[in-house]
PDB file of C-alpha atoms and ligand atoms in Angstrom:
ATOM      1  CA  UNK B 197    -150.836-102.459  75.633  1.00 92.00           C
ATOM      2  CA  UNK B 198    -149.687-103.768  72.232  1.00 96.00           C
ATOM      3  CA  UNK B 199    -151.194-103.408  68.793  1.00 97.00           C
ATOM      4  CA  UNK B 200    -149.260-105.103  66.002  1.00 97.00           C
ATOM      5  CA  UNK B 201    -150.472-104.411  62.495  1.00 97.00           C
ATOM      6  CA  UNK B 202    -149.206-106.287  59.454  1.00 97.00           C
ATOM      7  CA  UNK B 203    -145.728-106.626  60.917  1.00 97.00           C
ATOM      8  CA  UNK B 204    -143.105-108.109  58.625  1.00 97.00           C
ATOM      9  CA  UNK B 205    -139.446-108.659  59.286  1.00 97.00           C
ATOM     10  CA  UNK B 206    -137.316-109.609  56.315  1.00 96.00           C
ATOM     11  CA  UNK B 207    -133.717-110.659  56.728  1.00 95.00           C
ATOM     12  CA  UNK B 208    -131.508-110.515  53.671  1.00 92.00           C
ATOM     13  CA  UNK B 209    -128.215-112.341  53.437  1.00 88.00           C
ATOM     14  CA  UNK B 210    -126.699-112.092  49.997  1.00 87.00           C
ATOM     15  CA  UNK B 211    -129.349-113.408  47.619  1.00 89.00           C
ATOM     16  CA  UNK B 212    -131.281-115.157  50.343  1.00 92.00           C
ATOM     17  CA  UNK B 213    -134.232-113.501  51.999  1.00 93.00           C
ATOM     18  CA  UNK B 214    -136.186-114.844  54.943  1.00 93.00           C
ATOM     19  CA  UNK B 215    -139.479-113.434  56.127  1.00 95.00           C
ATOM     20  CA  UNK B 216    -139.017-114.116  59.824  1.00 97.00           C
ATOM     21  CA  UNK B 217    -142.358-112.370  60.368  1.00 97.00           C
ATOM     22  CA  UNK B 218    -144.889-112.334  57.575  1.00 97.00           C
ATOM     23  CA  UNK B 219    -147.898-110.093  58.165  1.00 96.00           C
ATOM     24  CA  UNK B 220    -148.433-110.486  61.895  1.00 97.00           C
ATOM     25  CA  UNK B 221    -151.520-108.890  63.466  1.00 97.00           C
ATOM     26  CA  UNK B 222    -151.773-109.197  67.221  1.00 97.00           C
ATOM     27  CA  UNK B 223    -153.425-107.306  70.047  1.00 96.00           C
ATOM     28  CA  UNK B 224    -152.180-107.791  73.592  1.00 96.00           C
ATOM     29  CA  UNK B 225    -154.096-106.247  76.484  1.00 93.00           C
ATOM     30  CA  UNK B 226    -152.895-104.908  79.829  1.00 91.00           C
ATOM     31  CA  UNK B 227    -152.157-107.825  82.138  1.00 88.00           C
ATOM     32  CA  UNK B 228    -152.484-110.437  79.397  1.00 90.00           C
ATOM     33  CA  UNK B 229    -150.519-113.634  79.756  1.00 89.00           C
ATOM     34  CA  UNK B 230    -149.399-115.132  76.535  1.00 93.00           C
ATOM     35  CA  UNK B 231    -147.280-118.107  75.564  1.00 94.00           C
ATOM     36  CA  UNK B 232    -145.541-118.239  72.192  1.00 96.00           C
ATOM     37  CA  UNK B 233    -144.550-121.581  70.723  1.00 94.00           C
ATOM     38  CA  UNK B 234    -143.586-123.053  67.397  1.00 93.00           C
ATOM     39  CA  UNK B 235    -140.764-124.792  65.563  1.00 93.00           C
ATOM     40  CA  UNK B 236    -137.171-123.570  65.584  1.00 93.00           C
ATOM     41  CA  UNK B 237    -136.737-120.810  63.028  1.00 94.00           C
ATOM     42  CA  UNK B 238    -140.474-120.060  63.042  1.00 95.00           C
ATOM     43  CA  UNK B 239    -139.998-116.462  64.158  1.00 96.00           C
ATOM     44  CA  UNK B 240    -140.542-116.612  67.934  1.00 96.00           C
ATOM     45  CA  UNK B 241    -137.455-114.659  68.935  1.00 96.00           C
ATOM     46  CA  UNK B 242    -137.998-112.159  66.136  1.00 97.00           C
ATOM     47  CA  UNK B 243    -141.521-111.501  67.394  1.00 97.00           C
ATOM     48  CA  UNK B 244    -140.217-111.000  70.931  1.00 96.00           C
ATOM     49  CA  UNK B 245    -137.571-108.590  69.648  1.00 95.00           C
ATOM     50  CA  UNK B 246    -140.283-106.525  67.972  1.00 95.00           C
ATOM     51  CA  UNK B 247    -142.357-106.482  71.175  1.00 96.00           C
ATOM     52  CA  UNK B 248    -139.297-105.470  73.168  1.00 94.00           C
ATOM     53  CA  UNK B 249    -138.214-102.728  70.795  1.00 93.00           C
ATOM     54  CA  UNK B 250    -134.884-104.522  70.348  1.00 92.00           C
ATOM     55  CA  UNK B 251    -135.277-104.438  66.592  1.00 92.00           C
ATOM     56  CA  UNK B 252    -137.500-102.663  64.083  1.00 93.00           C
ATOM     57  CA  UNK B 253    -139.955-104.246  61.658  1.00 95.00           C
ATOM     58  CA  UNK B 254    -139.291-104.072  57.922  1.00 96.00           C
ATOM     59  CA  UNK B 255    -142.872-102.867  57.549  1.00 96.00           C
ATOM     60  CA  UNK B 256    -145.962-102.564  59.673  1.00 96.00           C
ATOM     61  CA  UNK B 257    -146.415-101.013  63.082  1.00 96.00           C
ATOM     62  CA  UNK B 258    -145.720-102.088  66.642  1.00 96.00           C
ATOM     63  CA  UNK B 259    -147.750 -99.797  68.869  1.00 97.00           C
ATOM     64  CA  UNK B 260    -146.875 -99.990  72.565  1.00 96.00           C
ATOM     65  CA  UNK B 261    -148.969 -97.907  74.952  1.00 93.00           C
ATOM     66  CA  UNK B 262    -150.074 -95.652  72.104  1.00 94.00           C
ATOM     67  CA  UNK B 263    -146.608 -95.137  70.594  1.00 94.00           C
ATOM     68  CA  UNK B 264    -145.384 -96.775  67.392  1.00 95.00           C
ATOM     69  CA  UNK B 265    -141.987 -98.135  68.423  1.00 94.00           C
ATOM     70  CA  UNK B 266    -140.836 -98.181  64.799  1.00 87.00           C
ATOM     71  CA  UNK B 267    -140.980 -94.367  64.650  1.00 89.00           C
ATOM     72  CA  UNK B 268    -138.921 -93.701  67.782  1.00 92.00           C
ATOM     73  CA  UNK B 269    -135.324 -92.543  67.747  1.00 92.00           C
ATOM     74  CA  UNK B 270    -132.769 -94.939  69.212  1.00 92.00           C
ATOM     75  CA  UNK B 271    -132.509 -92.947  72.450  1.00 93.00           C
ATOM     76  CA  UNK B 272    -136.286 -92.721  72.936  1.00 93.00           C
ATOM     77  CA  UNK B 273    -136.576 -96.434  72.236  1.00 93.00           C
ATOM     78  CA  UNK B 274    -133.909 -97.179  74.831  1.00 93.00           C
ATOM     79  CA  UNK B 275    -135.816 -95.076  77.337  1.00 92.00           C
ATOM     80  CA  UNK B 276    -139.117 -96.889  76.673  1.00 93.00           C
ATOM     81  CA  UNK B 277    -137.309-100.205  77.041  1.00 93.00           C
ATOM     82  CA  UNK B 278    -135.458 -99.438  80.228  1.00 92.00           C
ATOM     83  CA  UNK B 279    -138.554 -98.015  81.921  1.00 92.00           C
ATOM     84  CA  UNK B 280    -141.238-100.443  80.785  1.00 94.00           C
ATOM     85  CA  UNK B 281    -139.932-103.722  79.499  1.00 95.00           C
ATOM     86  CA  UNK B 282    -138.169-106.513  81.380  1.00 94.00           C
ATOM     87  CA  UNK B 283    -136.310-109.232  79.468  1.00 95.00           C
ATOM     88  CA  UNK B 284    -135.279-112.723  80.395  1.00 94.00           C
ATOM     89  CA  UNK B 285    -133.270-114.694  77.854  1.00 92.00           C
ATOM     90  CA  UNK B 286    -132.158-118.275  77.533  1.00 90.00           C
ATOM     91  CA  UNK B 287    -128.618-117.191  78.359  1.00 91.00           C
ATOM     92  CA  UNK B 288    -128.667-115.393  81.672  1.00 92.00           C
ATOM     93  CA  UNK B 289    -126.512-112.461  80.502  1.00 93.00           C
ATOM     94  CA  UNK B 290    -125.252-111.649  83.975  1.00 97.00           C
ATOM     95  CA  UNK B 291    -122.095-109.589  84.435  1.00 97.00           C
ATOM     96  CA  UNK B 292    -119.581-112.107  85.848  1.00 97.00           C
ATOM     97  CA  UNK B 293    -117.643-109.598  87.961  1.00 98.00           C
ATOM     98  CA  UNK B 294    -120.728-108.260  89.756  1.00 98.00           C
ATOM     99  CA  UNK B 295    -122.551-109.901  92.667  1.00 98.00           C
ATOM    100  CA  UNK B 296    -126.177-110.982  92.377  1.00 98.00           C
ATOM    101  CA  UNK B 297    -127.236-107.773  94.120  1.00 98.00           C
ATOM    102  CA  UNK B 298    -125.096-105.585  91.853  1.00 98.00           C
ATOM    103  CA  UNK B 299    -126.363-107.349  88.730  1.00 98.00           C
ATOM    104  CA  UNK B 300    -129.952-106.582  89.721  1.00 98.00           C
ATOM    105  CA  UNK B 301    -129.026-103.001  90.598  1.00 97.00           C
ATOM    106  CA  UNK B 302    -127.805-102.391  87.027  1.00 97.00           C
ATOM    107  CA  UNK B 303    -131.435-102.319  85.836  1.00 96.00           C
ATOM    108  CA  UNK B 304    -132.120 -99.318  88.072  1.00 96.00           C
ATOM    109  CA  UNK B 305    -129.179 -97.223  86.878  1.00 95.00           C
ATOM    110  CA  UNK B 306    -130.968 -95.833  83.777  1.00 93.00           C
ATOM    111  CA  UNK B 307    -133.951 -95.005  85.993  1.00 94.00           C
ATOM    112  CA  UNK B 308    -131.659 -92.895  88.202  1.00 94.00           C
ATOM    113  CA  UNK B 309    -132.495 -94.862  91.337  1.00 95.00           C
ATOM    114  CA  UNK B 310    -129.416 -94.607  93.537  1.00 95.00           C
ATOM    115  CA  UNK B 311    -127.734 -95.502  96.787  1.00 95.00           C
ATOM    116  CA  UNK B 312    -129.624 -97.239  99.553  1.00 97.00           C
ATOM    117  CA  UNK B 313    -132.938 -97.188  97.704  1.00 97.00           C
ATOM    118  CA  UNK B 314    -131.349 -98.983  94.782  1.00 97.00           C
ATOM    119  CA  UNK B 315    -129.794-101.632  97.015  1.00 97.00           C
ATOM    120  CA  UNK B 316    -133.026-102.169  98.915  1.00 97.00           C
ATOM    121  CA  UNK B 317    -135.121-102.569  95.787  1.00 97.00           C
ATOM    122  CA  UNK B 318    -132.605-104.991  94.303  1.00 97.00           C
ATOM    123  CA  UNK B 319    -132.512-107.008  97.531  1.00 97.00           C
ATOM    124  CA  UNK B 320    -136.319-107.158  97.638  1.00 96.00           C
ATOM    125  CA  UNK B 321    -136.441-108.381  94.021  1.00 94.00           C
ATOM    126  CA  UNK B 322    -133.916-111.118  94.818  1.00 96.00           C
ATOM    127  CA  UNK B 323    -135.945-112.064  97.866  1.00 95.00           C
ATOM    128  CA  UNK B 324    -139.078-112.391  95.714  1.00 90.00           C
ATOM    129  CA  UNK B 325    -137.325-115.042  93.603  1.00 91.00           C
ATOM    130  CA  UNK B 326    -136.052-116.878  96.683  1.00 92.00           C
ATOM    131  CA  UNK B 327    -132.460-115.620  96.664  1.00 95.00           C
ATOM    132  CA  UNK B 328    -132.367-113.556  99.856  1.00 95.00           C
ATOM    133  CA  UNK B 329    -129.400-115.627 101.062  1.00 95.00           C
ATOM    134  CA  UNK B 330    -127.334-115.140  97.906  1.00 96.00           C
ATOM    135  CA  UNK B 331    -127.044-111.368  97.498  1.00 97.00           C
ATOM    136  CA  UNK B 332    -123.251-111.286  97.698  1.00 97.00           C
ATOM    137  CA  UNK B 333    -122.582-114.244  95.405  1.00 97.00           C
ATOM    138  CA  UNK B 334    -120.964-113.895  92.012  1.00 98.00           C
ATOM    139  CA  UNK B 335    -122.716-115.628  89.070  1.00 97.00           C
ATOM    140  CA  UNK B 336    -120.019-118.343  89.015  1.00 97.00           C
ATOM    141  CA  UNK B 337    -120.892-119.177  92.625  1.00 97.00           C
ATOM    142  CA  UNK B 338    -124.541-119.827  91.727  1.00 96.00           C
ATOM    143  CA  UNK B 339    -126.273-122.750  89.998  1.00 92.00           C
ATOM    144  CA  UNK B 340    -127.794-122.223  86.562  1.00 91.00           C
ATOM    145  CA  UNK B 341    -131.270-122.037  88.063  1.00 92.00           C
ATOM    146  CA  UNK B 342    -130.112-119.477  90.601  1.00 94.00           C
ATOM    147  CA  UNK B 343    -128.426-117.413  87.888  1.00 95.00           C
ATOM    148  CA  UNK B 344    -131.658-117.373  85.910  1.00 93.00           C
ATOM    149  CA  UNK B 345    -133.508-116.260  89.043  1.00 94.00           C
ATOM    150  CA  UNK B 346    -131.064-113.344  89.355  1.00 97.00           C
ATOM    151  CA  UNK B 347    -131.875-112.469  85.723  1.00 96.00           C
ATOM    152  CA  UNK B 348    -135.605-112.611  86.515  1.00 94.00           C
ATOM    153  CA  UNK B 349    -135.085-110.337  89.532  1.00 95.00           C
ATOM    154  CA  UNK B 350    -133.126-107.942  87.296  1.00 96.00           C
ATOM    155  CA  UNK B 351    -136.019-107.871  84.829  1.00 94.00           C
ATOM    156  CA  UNK B 352    -138.625-107.271  87.537  1.00 93.00           C
ATOM    157  CA  UNK B 353    -136.830-104.793  89.813  1.00 94.00           C
ATOM    158  CA  UNK B 354    -137.817-101.793  87.697  1.00 93.00           C
ATOM    159  CA  UNK B 355    -141.461-102.851  87.966  1.00 90.00           C
ATOM    160  CA  UNK B 356    -141.935-103.056  84.220  1.00 92.00           C
ATOM    161  CA  UNK B 357    -145.302-103.083  82.482  1.00 92.00           C
ATOM    162  CA  UNK B 358    -144.223-106.057  80.415  1.00 94.00           C
ATOM    163  CA  UNK B 359    -142.049-109.084  81.064  1.00 94.00           C
ATOM    164  CA  UNK B 360    -140.710-110.809  77.941  1.00 96.00           C
ATOM    165  CA  UNK B 361    -139.059-114.194  78.340  1.00 95.00           C
ATOM    166  CA  UNK B 362    -137.423-116.065  75.451  1.00 95.00           C
ATOM    167  CA  UNK B 363    -137.052-119.766  76.282  1.00 92.00           C
ATOM    168  CA  UNK B 364    -136.014-118.937  79.859  1.00 91.00           C
ATOM    169  CA  UNK B 365    -135.424-122.588  80.742  1.00 88.00           C
ATOM    170  CA  UNK B 366    -133.706-123.557  77.492  1.00 86.00           C
ATOM    171  CA  UNK B 367    -130.230-123.722  79.055  1.00 84.00           C
ATOM    172  CA  UNK B 368    -131.207-125.540  82.234  1.00 86.00           C
ATOM    173  CA  UNK B 369    -131.382-129.187  83.196  1.00 85.00           C
ATOM    174  CA  UNK B 370    -134.697-130.701  84.185  1.00 84.00           C
ATOM    175  CA  UNK B 371    -134.719-130.016  87.932  1.00 83.00           C
ATOM    176  CA  UNK B 372    -133.727-126.400  87.429  1.00 83.00           C
ATOM    177  CA  UNK B 373    -136.274-126.045  84.679  1.00 84.00           C
ATOM    178  CA  UNK B 374    -139.038-126.903  87.131  1.00 83.00           C
ATOM    179  CA  UNK B 375    -137.580-124.495  89.670  1.00 83.00           C
ATOM    180  CA  UNK B 376    -137.639-121.606  87.180  1.00 86.00           C
ATOM    181  CA  UNK B 377    -141.080-122.452  85.855  1.00 83.00           C
ATOM    182  CA  UNK B 378    -142.402-122.416  89.416  1.00 83.00           C
ATOM    183  CA  UNK B 379    -140.859-119.000  90.047  1.00 84.00           C
ATOM    184  CA  UNK B 380    -142.267-117.652  86.771  1.00 83.00           C
ATOM    185  CA  UNK B 381    -145.705-119.117  87.362  1.00 80.00           C
ATOM    186  CA  UNK B 382    -145.995-117.606  90.819  1.00 81.00           C
ATOM    187  CA  UNK B 383    -144.831-114.211  89.519  1.00 80.00           C
ATOM    188  CA  UNK B 384    -147.249-114.613  86.652  1.00 74.00           C
ATOM    189  CA  UNK B 385    -150.084-115.054  89.154  1.00 77.00           C
ATOM    190  CA  UNK B 386    -149.043-112.456  91.726  1.00 78.00           C
ATOM    191  CA  UNK B 387    -148.050-109.500  89.564  1.00 74.00           C
ATOM    192  CA  UNK B 388    -150.480-107.655  87.363  1.00 75.00           C
ATOM    193  CA  UNK B 389    -147.905-107.325  84.633  1.00 85.00           C
ATOM    194  CA  UNK B 390    -148.268-108.330  81.013  1.00 91.00           C
ATOM    195  CA  UNK B 391    -146.292-111.505  80.583  1.00 91.00           C
ATOM    196  CA  UNK B 392    -145.154-112.908  77.238  1.00 94.00           C
ATOM    197  CA  UNK B 393    -143.079-116.069  77.205  1.00 93.00           C
ATOM    198  CA  UNK B 394    -141.599-118.220  74.473  1.00 95.00           C
ATOM    199  CA  UNK B 395    -141.419-121.770  75.768  1.00 88.00           C
ATOM    200  CA  UNK B 396    -141.465-125.378  74.653  1.00 83.00           C
ATOM    201  CA  UNK B 397    -142.800-126.425  78.056  1.00 78.00           C
ATOM    202  CA  UNK B 398    -146.110-128.050  77.170  1.00 78.00           C
ATOM    203  CA  UNK B 399    -147.454-127.891  80.740  1.00 77.00           C
ATOM    204  CA  UNK B 400    -147.090-124.127  80.759  1.00 78.00           C
ATOM    205  CA  UNK B 401    -148.484-123.865  77.245  1.00 79.00           C
ATOM    206  CA  UNK B 402    -151.592-125.817  78.251  1.00 81.00           C
ATOM    207  CA  UNK B 403    -152.225-123.486  81.182  1.00 78.00           C
ATOM    208  CA  UNK B 404    -151.691-120.266  79.245  1.00 83.00           C
ATOM    209  CA  UNK B 405    -154.773-118.104  78.747  1.00 87.00           C
ATOM    210  CA  UNK B 406    -153.568-117.321  75.217  1.00 92.00           C
ATOM    211  CA  UNK B 407    -151.340-119.433  73.088  1.00 94.00           C
ATOM    212  CA  UNK B 408    -149.705-117.980  69.989  1.00 95.00           C
ATOM    213  CA  UNK B 409    -148.206-120.462  67.566  1.00 95.00           C
ATOM    214  CA  UNK B 410    -145.815-119.112  64.983  1.00 96.00           C
ATOM    215  CA  UNK B 411    -144.660-120.994  61.911  1.00 96.00           C
ATOM    216  CA  UNK B 412    -142.769-119.502  59.013  1.00 96.00           C
ATOM    217  CA  UNK B 413    -143.515-116.043  60.320  1.00 97.00           C
ATOM    218  CA  UNK B 414    -147.280-116.473  60.512  1.00 97.00           C
ATOM    219  CA  UNK B 415    -149.233-116.680  63.723  1.00 97.00           C
ATOM    220  CA  UNK B 416    -152.337-118.443  64.940  1.00 95.00           C
ATOM    221  CA  UNK B 417    -153.895-117.541  68.283  1.00 95.00           C
ATOM    222  CA  UNK B 418    -155.777-119.896  70.595  1.00 91.00           C
ATOM    223  CA  UNK B 419    -157.752-118.658  73.582  1.00 89.00           C
ATOM    224  CA  UNK B 420    -157.927-121.083  76.489  1.00 81.00           C
ATOM    225  CA  UNK B 421    -161.217-120.743  78.309  1.00 69.00           C
ATOM    226  CA  UNK B 422    -160.122-123.041  81.161  1.00 64.00           C
ATOM    227  CA  UNK B 423    -157.292-120.965  82.534  1.00 61.00           C
TER     228      UNK B 423
HETATM  229  P1  LIG A 116    -137.178-118.933  66.502  1.00 79.70           P
HETATM  230  O1  LIG A 116    -136.897-118.052  67.683  1.00 79.70           O
HETATM  231  O2  LIG A 116    -138.627-119.311  66.382  1.00 79.70           O
HETATM  232  O3  LIG A 116    -136.314-120.141  66.467  1.00 79.70           O
HETATM  233  P2  LIG A 116    -136.099-116.722  64.919  1.00 79.70           P
HETATM  234  O4  LIG A 116    -137.063-115.602  65.165  1.00 79.70           O
HETATM  235  O5  LIG A 116    -134.843-116.702  65.678  1.00 79.70           O
HETATM  236  O6  LIG A 116    -136.866-118.109  65.154  1.00 79.70           O
HETATM  237  O7  LIG A 116    -135.746-116.790  63.366  1.00 79.70           O
HETATM  238  C1  LIG A 116    -136.727-116.768  62.350  1.00 79.70           C
HETATM  239  C2  LIG A 116    -136.058-116.835  60.982  1.00 79.70           C
HETATM  240  O8  LIG A 116    -135.311-115.660  60.746  1.00 79.70           O
HETATM  241  C3  LIG A 116    -135.066-117.984  60.843  1.00 79.70           C
HETATM  242  O9  LIG A 116    -135.165-118.474  59.528  1.00 79.70           O
HETATM  243  C4  LIG A 116    -133.740-117.336  61.097  1.00 79.70           C
HETATM  244  O10 LIG A 116    -132.713-118.020  60.439  1.00 79.70           O
HETATM  245  C5  LIG A 116    -133.956-115.962  60.537  1.00 79.70           C
HETATM  246  N1  LIG A 116    -133.135-114.946  61.231  1.00 79.70           N
HETATM  247  C6  LIG A 116    -133.267-114.580  62.536  1.00 79.70           C
HETATM  248  N2  LIG A 116    -132.418-113.604  62.860  1.00 79.70           N
HETATM  249  C7  LIG A 116    -131.695-113.339  61.732  1.00 79.70           C
HETATM  250  C8  LIG A 116    -130.655-112.427  61.413  1.00 79.70           C
HETATM  251  N3  LIG A 116    -130.171-111.561  62.311  1.00 79.70           N
HETATM  252  N4  LIG A 116    -130.168-112.445  60.140  1.00 79.70           N
HETATM  253  C9  LIG A 116    -130.657-113.302  59.217  1.00 79.70           C
HETATM  254  N5  LIG A 116    -131.659-114.166  59.449  1.00 79.70           N
HETATM  255  C10 LIG A 116    -132.167-114.201  60.690  1.00 79.70           C
HETATM  256 MG1  LIG A 117    -135.611-118.288  69.300  1.00 79.70          MG
END
């Protein structure tokens, strides 16, 4: 699925340069489940952005399904992203004026899924995260945990090959954190999709088949034989 070779990402601000990623090699197979952890500023989000084609490496290659994302034009990259990659962020990024159903439907617009089919797929995705009763609610009428579940449904509705989640429970209080982790864990088990999550949740990290730790832009990978 992914083949990262000697990926570096250098940010320059005035005279200061930061190697957010410093020679990362990583292979991720179809259906792999991977947790990324490490200290703040270590490069976790930068790595996720590379995997998601949201940004380009300074050097090195990020091959996704046989294509080096770094070589794609902006429009081709957008197409790869909208068809194959689902994102969940710490901030839910829902459109406040759209209902839960409409927010989820937005992910199907670039795929040209329309009308009743679009509504039905969006409703089914919301049902799969336990929100069947909340289709017509606006984000402001939902709890934080429910809003994040809408965002998860939006990421999954296009049936992506990969789900990328960057600290998905970072903005939630403890009870909602558990709620979201339960939803993610059950999706993680039920779907065959490749699942890459940045999290500080040590319970999840312990159960992850592969744990990537990133510090100062360099990774170490641990395989967990027990999961
Ligand atoms: P993490 O997600 O692990 O907290 P990040 O990937 O966000 O870490 O950041 C890694 C390093 O790159 C940090 O030192 C951060 O300050 C720097 N960085 C991230 N994004 C930018 C940017 N757009 N411009 C300049 N520096 C950045
Ligand atoms: Mg981050």
